[in-house]
PDB file of C-alpha atoms in Angstrom:
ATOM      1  CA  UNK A   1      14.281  86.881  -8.214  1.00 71.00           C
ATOM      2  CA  UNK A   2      15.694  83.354  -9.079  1.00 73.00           C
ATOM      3  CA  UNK A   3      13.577  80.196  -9.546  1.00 76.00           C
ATOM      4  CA  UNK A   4      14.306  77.488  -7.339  1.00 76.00           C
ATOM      5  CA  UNK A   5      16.069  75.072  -8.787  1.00 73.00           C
ATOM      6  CA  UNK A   6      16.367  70.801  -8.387  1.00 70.00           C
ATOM      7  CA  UNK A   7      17.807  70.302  -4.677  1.00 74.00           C
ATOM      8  CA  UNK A   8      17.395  74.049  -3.961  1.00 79.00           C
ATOM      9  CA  UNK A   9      14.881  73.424  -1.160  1.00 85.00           C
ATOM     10  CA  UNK A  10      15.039  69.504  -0.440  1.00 90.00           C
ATOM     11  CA  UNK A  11      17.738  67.977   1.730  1.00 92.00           C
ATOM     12  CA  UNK A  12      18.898  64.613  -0.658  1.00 95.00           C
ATOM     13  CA  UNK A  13      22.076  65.663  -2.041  1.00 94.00           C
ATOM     14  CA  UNK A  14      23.149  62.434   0.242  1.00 96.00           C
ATOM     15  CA  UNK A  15      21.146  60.615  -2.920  1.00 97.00           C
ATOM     16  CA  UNK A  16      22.413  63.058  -5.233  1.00 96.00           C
ATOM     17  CA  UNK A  17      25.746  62.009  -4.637  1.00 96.00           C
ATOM     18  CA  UNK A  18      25.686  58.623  -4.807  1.00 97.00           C
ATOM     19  CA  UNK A  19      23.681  58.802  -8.031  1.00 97.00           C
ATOM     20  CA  UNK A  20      26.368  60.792  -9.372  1.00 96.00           C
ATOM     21  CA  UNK A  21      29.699  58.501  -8.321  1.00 97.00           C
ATOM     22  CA  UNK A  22      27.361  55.264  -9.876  1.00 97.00           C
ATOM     23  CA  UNK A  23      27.082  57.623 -12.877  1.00 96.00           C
ATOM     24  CA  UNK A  24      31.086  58.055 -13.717  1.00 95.00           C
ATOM     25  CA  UNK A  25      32.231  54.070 -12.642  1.00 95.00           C
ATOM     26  CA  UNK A  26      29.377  52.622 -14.062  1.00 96.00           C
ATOM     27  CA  UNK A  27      27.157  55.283 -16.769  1.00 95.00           C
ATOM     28  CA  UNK A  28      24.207  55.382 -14.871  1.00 96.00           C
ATOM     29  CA  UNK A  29      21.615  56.986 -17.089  1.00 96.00           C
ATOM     30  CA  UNK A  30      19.043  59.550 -16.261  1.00 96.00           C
ATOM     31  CA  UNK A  31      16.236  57.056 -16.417  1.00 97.00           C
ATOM     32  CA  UNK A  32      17.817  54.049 -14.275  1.00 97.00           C
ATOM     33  CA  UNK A  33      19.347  57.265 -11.790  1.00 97.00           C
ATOM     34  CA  UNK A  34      15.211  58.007 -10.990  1.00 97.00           C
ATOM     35  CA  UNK A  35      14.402  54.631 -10.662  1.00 97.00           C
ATOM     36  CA  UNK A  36      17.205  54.428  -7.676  1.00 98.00           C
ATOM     37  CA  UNK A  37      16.184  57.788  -6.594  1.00 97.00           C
ATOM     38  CA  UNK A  38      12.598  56.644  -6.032  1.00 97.00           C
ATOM     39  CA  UNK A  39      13.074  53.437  -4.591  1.00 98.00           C
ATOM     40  CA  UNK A  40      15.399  55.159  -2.441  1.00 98.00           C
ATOM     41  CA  UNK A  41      12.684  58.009  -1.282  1.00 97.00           C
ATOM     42  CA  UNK A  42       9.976  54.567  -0.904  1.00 98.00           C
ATOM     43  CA  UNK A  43      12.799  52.671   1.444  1.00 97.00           C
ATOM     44  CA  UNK A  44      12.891  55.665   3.239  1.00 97.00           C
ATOM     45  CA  UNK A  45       9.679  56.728   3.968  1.00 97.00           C
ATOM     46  CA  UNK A  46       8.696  52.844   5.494  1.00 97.00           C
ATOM     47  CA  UNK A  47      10.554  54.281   8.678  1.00 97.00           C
ATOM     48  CA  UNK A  48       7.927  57.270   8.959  1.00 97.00           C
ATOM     49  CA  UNK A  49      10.323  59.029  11.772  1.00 97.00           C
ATOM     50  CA  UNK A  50      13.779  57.964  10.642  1.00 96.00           C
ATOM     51  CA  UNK A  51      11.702  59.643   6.898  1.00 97.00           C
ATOM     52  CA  UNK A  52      11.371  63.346   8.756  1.00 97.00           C
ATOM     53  CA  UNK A  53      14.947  63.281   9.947  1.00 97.00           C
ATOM     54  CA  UNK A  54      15.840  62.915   7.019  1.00 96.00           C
ATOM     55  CA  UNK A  55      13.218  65.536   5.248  1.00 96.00           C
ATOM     56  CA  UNK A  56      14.521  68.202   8.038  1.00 95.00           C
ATOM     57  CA  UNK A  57      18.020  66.899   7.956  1.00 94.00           C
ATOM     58  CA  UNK A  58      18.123  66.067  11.411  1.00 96.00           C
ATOM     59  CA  UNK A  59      20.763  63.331  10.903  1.00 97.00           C
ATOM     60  CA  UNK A  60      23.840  62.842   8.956  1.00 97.00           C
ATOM     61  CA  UNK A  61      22.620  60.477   6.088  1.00 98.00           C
ATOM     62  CA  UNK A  62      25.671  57.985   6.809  1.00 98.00           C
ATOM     63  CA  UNK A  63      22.455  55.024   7.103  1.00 97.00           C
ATOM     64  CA  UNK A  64      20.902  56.539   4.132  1.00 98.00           C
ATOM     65  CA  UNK A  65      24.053  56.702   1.989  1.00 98.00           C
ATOM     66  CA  UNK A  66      24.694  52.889   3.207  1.00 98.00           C
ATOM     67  CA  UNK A  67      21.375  51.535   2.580  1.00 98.00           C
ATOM     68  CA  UNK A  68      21.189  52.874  -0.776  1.00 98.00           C
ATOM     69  CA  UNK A  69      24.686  51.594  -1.940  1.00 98.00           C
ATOM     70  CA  UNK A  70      23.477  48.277  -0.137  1.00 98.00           C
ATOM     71  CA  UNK A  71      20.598  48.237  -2.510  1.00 98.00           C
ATOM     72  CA  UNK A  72      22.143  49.105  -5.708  1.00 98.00           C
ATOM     73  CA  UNK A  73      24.574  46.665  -5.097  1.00 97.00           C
ATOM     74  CA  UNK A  74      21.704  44.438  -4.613  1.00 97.00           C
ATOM     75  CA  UNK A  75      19.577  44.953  -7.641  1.00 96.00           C
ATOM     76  CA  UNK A  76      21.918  46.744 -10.537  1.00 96.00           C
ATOM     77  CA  UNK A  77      25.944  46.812  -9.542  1.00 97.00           C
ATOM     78  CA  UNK A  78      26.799  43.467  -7.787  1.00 96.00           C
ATOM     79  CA  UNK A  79      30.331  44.592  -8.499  1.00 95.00           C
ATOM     80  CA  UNK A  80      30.341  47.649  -6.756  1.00 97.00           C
ATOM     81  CA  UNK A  81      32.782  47.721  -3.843  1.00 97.00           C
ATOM     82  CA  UNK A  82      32.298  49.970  -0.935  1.00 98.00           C
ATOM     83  CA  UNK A  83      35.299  50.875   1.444  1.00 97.00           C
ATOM     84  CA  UNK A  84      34.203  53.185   4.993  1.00 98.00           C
ATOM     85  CA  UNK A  85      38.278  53.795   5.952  1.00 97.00           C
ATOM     86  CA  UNK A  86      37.480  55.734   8.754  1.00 97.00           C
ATOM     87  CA  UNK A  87      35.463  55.909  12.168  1.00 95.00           C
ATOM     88  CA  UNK A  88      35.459  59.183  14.234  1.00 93.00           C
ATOM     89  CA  UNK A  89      38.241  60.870  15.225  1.00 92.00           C
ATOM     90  CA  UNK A  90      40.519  59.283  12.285  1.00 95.00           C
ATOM     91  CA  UNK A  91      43.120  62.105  11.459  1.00 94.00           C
ATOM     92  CA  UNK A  92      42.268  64.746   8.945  1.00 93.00           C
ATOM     93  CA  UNK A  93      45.557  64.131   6.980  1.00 94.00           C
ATOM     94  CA  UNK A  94      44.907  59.976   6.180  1.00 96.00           C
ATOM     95  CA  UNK A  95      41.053  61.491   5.607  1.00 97.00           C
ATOM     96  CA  UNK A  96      42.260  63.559   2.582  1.00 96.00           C
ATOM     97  CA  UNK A  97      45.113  61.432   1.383  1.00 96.00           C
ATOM     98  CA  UNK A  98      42.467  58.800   1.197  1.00 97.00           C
ATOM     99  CA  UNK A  99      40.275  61.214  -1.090  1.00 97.00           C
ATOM    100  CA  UNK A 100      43.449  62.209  -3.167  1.00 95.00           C
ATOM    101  CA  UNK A 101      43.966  58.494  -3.794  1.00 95.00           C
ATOM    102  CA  UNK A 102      39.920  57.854  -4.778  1.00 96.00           C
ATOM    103  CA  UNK A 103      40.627  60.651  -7.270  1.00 95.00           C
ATOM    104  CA  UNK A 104      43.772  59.733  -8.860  1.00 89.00           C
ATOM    105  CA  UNK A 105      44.106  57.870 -11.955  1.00 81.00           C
ATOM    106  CA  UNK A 106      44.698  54.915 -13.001  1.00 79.00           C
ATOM    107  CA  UNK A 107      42.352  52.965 -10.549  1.00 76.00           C
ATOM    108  CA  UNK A 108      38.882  53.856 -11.216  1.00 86.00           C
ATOM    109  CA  UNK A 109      37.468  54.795  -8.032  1.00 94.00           C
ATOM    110  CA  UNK A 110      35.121  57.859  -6.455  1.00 97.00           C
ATOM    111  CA  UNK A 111      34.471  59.413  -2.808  1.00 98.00           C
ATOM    112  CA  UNK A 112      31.401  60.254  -1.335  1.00 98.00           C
ATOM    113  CA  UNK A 113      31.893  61.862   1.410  1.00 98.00           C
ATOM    114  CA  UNK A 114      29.631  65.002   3.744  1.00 98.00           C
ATOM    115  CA  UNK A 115      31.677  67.950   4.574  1.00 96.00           C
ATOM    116  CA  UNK A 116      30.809  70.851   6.691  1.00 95.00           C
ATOM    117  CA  UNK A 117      31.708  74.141   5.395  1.00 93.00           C
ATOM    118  CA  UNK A 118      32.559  77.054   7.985  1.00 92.00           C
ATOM    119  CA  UNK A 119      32.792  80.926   7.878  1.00 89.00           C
ATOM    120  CA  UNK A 120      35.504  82.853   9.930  1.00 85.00           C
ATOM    121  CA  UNK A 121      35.023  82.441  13.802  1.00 81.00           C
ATOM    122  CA  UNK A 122      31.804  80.774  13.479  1.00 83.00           C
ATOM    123  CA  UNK A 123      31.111  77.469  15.450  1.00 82.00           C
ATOM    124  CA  UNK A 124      28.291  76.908  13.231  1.00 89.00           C
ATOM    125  CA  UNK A 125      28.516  75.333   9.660  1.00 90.00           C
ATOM    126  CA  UNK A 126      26.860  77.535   7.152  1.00 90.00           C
ATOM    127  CA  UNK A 127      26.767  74.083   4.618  1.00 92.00           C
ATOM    128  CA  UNK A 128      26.285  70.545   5.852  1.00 94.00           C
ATOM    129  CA  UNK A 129      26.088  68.594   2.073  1.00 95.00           C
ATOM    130  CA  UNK A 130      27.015  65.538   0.284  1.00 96.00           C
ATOM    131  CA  UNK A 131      29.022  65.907  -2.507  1.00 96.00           C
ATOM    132  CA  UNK A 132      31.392  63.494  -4.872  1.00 97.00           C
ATOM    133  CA  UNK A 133      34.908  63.396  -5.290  1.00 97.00           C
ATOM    134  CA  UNK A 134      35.580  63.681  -9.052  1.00 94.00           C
ATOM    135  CA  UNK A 135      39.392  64.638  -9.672  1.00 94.00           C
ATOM    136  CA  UNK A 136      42.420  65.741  -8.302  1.00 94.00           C
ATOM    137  CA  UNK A 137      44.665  68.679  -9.451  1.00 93.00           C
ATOM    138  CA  UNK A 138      46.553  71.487  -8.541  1.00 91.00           C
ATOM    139  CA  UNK A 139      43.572  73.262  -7.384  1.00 92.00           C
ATOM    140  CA  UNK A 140      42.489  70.660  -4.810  1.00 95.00           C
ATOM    141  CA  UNK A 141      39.748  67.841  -5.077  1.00 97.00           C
ATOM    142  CA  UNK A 142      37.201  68.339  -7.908  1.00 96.00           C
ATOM    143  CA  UNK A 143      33.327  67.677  -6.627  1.00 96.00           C
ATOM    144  CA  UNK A 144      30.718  66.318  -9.363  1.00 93.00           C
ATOM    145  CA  UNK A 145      27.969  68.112  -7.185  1.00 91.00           C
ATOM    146  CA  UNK A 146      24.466  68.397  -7.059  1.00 85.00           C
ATOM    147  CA  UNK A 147      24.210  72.287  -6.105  1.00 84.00           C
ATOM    148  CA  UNK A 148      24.226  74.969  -8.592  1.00 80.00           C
ATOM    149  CA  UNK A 149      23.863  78.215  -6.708  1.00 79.00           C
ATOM    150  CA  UNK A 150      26.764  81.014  -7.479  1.00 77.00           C
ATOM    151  CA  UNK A 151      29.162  80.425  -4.421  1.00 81.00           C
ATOM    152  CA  UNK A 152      29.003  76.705  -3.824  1.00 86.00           C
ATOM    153  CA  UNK A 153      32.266  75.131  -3.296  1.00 90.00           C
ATOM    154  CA  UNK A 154      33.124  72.849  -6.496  1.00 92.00           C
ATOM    155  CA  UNK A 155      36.782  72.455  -5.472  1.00 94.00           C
ATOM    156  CA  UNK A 156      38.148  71.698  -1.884  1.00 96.00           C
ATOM    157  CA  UNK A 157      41.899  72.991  -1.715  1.00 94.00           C
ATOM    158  CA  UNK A 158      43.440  71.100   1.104  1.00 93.00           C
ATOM    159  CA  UNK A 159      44.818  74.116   2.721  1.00 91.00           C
ATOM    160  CA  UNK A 160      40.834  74.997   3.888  1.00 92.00           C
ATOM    161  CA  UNK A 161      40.858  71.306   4.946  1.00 92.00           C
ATOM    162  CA  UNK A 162      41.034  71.485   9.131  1.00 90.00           C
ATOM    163  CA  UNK A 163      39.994  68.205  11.901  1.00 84.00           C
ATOM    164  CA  UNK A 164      36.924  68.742  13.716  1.00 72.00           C
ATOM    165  CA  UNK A 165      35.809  72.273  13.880  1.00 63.00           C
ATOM    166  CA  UNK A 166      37.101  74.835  15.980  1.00 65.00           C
ATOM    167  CA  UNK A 167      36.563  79.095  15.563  1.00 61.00           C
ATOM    168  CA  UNK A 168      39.312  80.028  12.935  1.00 69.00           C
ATOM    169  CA  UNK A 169      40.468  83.538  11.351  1.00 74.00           C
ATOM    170  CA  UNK A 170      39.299  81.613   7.835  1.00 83.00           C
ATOM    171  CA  UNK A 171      37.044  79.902   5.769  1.00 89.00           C
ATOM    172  CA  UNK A 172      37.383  76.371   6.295  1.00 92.00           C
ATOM    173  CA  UNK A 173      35.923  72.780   6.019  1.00 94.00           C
ATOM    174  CA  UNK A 174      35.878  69.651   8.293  1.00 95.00           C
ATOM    175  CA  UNK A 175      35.105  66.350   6.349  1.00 96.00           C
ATOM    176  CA  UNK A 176      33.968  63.900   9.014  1.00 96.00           C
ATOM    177  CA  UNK A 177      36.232  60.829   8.539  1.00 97.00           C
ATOM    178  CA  UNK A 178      33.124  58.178   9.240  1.00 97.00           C
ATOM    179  CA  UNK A 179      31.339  59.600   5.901  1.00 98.00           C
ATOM    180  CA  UNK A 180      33.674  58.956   3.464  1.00 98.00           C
ATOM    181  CA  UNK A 181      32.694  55.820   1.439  1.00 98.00           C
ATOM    182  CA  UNK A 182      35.033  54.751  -1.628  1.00 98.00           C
ATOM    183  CA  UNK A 183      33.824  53.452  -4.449  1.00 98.00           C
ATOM    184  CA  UNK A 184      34.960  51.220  -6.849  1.00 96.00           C
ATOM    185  CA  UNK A 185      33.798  48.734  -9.157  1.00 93.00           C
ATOM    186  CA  UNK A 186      35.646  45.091 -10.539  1.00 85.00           C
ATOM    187  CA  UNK A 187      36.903  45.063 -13.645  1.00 70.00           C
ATOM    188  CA  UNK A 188      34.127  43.033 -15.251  1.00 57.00           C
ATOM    189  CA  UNK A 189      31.454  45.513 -14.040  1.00 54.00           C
ATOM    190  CA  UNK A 190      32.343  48.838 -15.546  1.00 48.00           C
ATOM    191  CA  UNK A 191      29.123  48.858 -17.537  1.00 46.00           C
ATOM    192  CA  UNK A 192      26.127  46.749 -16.884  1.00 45.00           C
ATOM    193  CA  UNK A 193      24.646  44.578 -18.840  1.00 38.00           C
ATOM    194  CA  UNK A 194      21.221  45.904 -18.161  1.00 45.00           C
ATOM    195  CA  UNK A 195      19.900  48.551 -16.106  1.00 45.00           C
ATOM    196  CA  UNK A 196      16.814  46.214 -14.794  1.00 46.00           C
ATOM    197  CA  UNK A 197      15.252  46.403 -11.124  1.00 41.00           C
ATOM    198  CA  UNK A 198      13.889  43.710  -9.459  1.00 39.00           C
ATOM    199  CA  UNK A 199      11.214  44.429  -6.775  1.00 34.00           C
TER     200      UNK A 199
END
């Protein structure tokens, strides 16, 4: 038997993962990452219905993600810059080229993005999760994720990377192009001068 463990059982790695690309551009610390996290959960739950679709993940988080990063950029990162590339439909190849460039050195930037993760011949996505874009290597793009169970995909190799999905004799993943948000902050706010929140 294994405990459950943070995230095991709740559906907010779409928080998660924002918390985590604020923590490498800017070294958000544990303390000013729970303060977002709650005022997040608060936002949230004003919108009692739009609250339970997000509870049973019975939406795609896009509005979450963009709210939050609307809000942090509000109260504690005024230079964070957000980029959404893509709407639906954009092609899978400018999608992950767009993700290799977040990822690359020297420009200091980080993806957010949801994928979908698929088994062979299913139509069905066994994972639907938010995750970060850390690095890039030979081994494909490098998540800073929120999930810890054995078997959870840390690196996406672009050969499992398909367009929408369709049945295939493989594993693969589909990353829908109108979730990927890239993140990057100005020069003169790498590290904030104070991690306060105004109400």
């Amino acid at each position: 038997m294994q405990a459950y463990f943070q995230g095991r059982i709740d559906n907010f790695c779409a928080i998660y993962a924002v918390l985590n690309a604020l923590q490498v551009l800017f070294g958000l610390p544990p303390l000013a990452a729970r303060r977002i996290y709650n005022r997040t959960l608060v936002r949230e739950s004003a919108d009692p219905e739009g609250f339970r679709r997000v509870l049973e993940h019975r939406t795609d988080y896009v509005r979450l993600v963009d709210g939050m990063l609307d809000d942090v950029r509000a109260h504690e990162f005024p230079g964070l810059r957000v980029e959404a590339p893509f709407s639906e439909g954009a092609p899978c190849g400018n999608v992950w080229e767009a993700l290799r460039g977040a990822a690359s050195p020297p420009i200091p930037r980080i993806s957010v993005f949801r994928f979908l993760r698929f088994s062979s011949g299913s139509e069905r996505p066994y994972v639907d999760h938010w995750t970060t874009g850390h690095y890039m290597d030979g081994e494909g793009l490098h998540l800073l994720d929120c999930r810890l169970e054995p078997g959870a995909l840390y690196s996406i190799p672009s050969s499992i990377v398909t367009a929408r999905h369709r049945p295939m004799r493989r594993d693969y993943v589909v990353i829908p192009p109108e979730s990927v948000r890239i993140l990057s902050a100005a020069a003169s706010a790498a590290m904030p001068m104070r991690y306060g929140f105004n109400n």
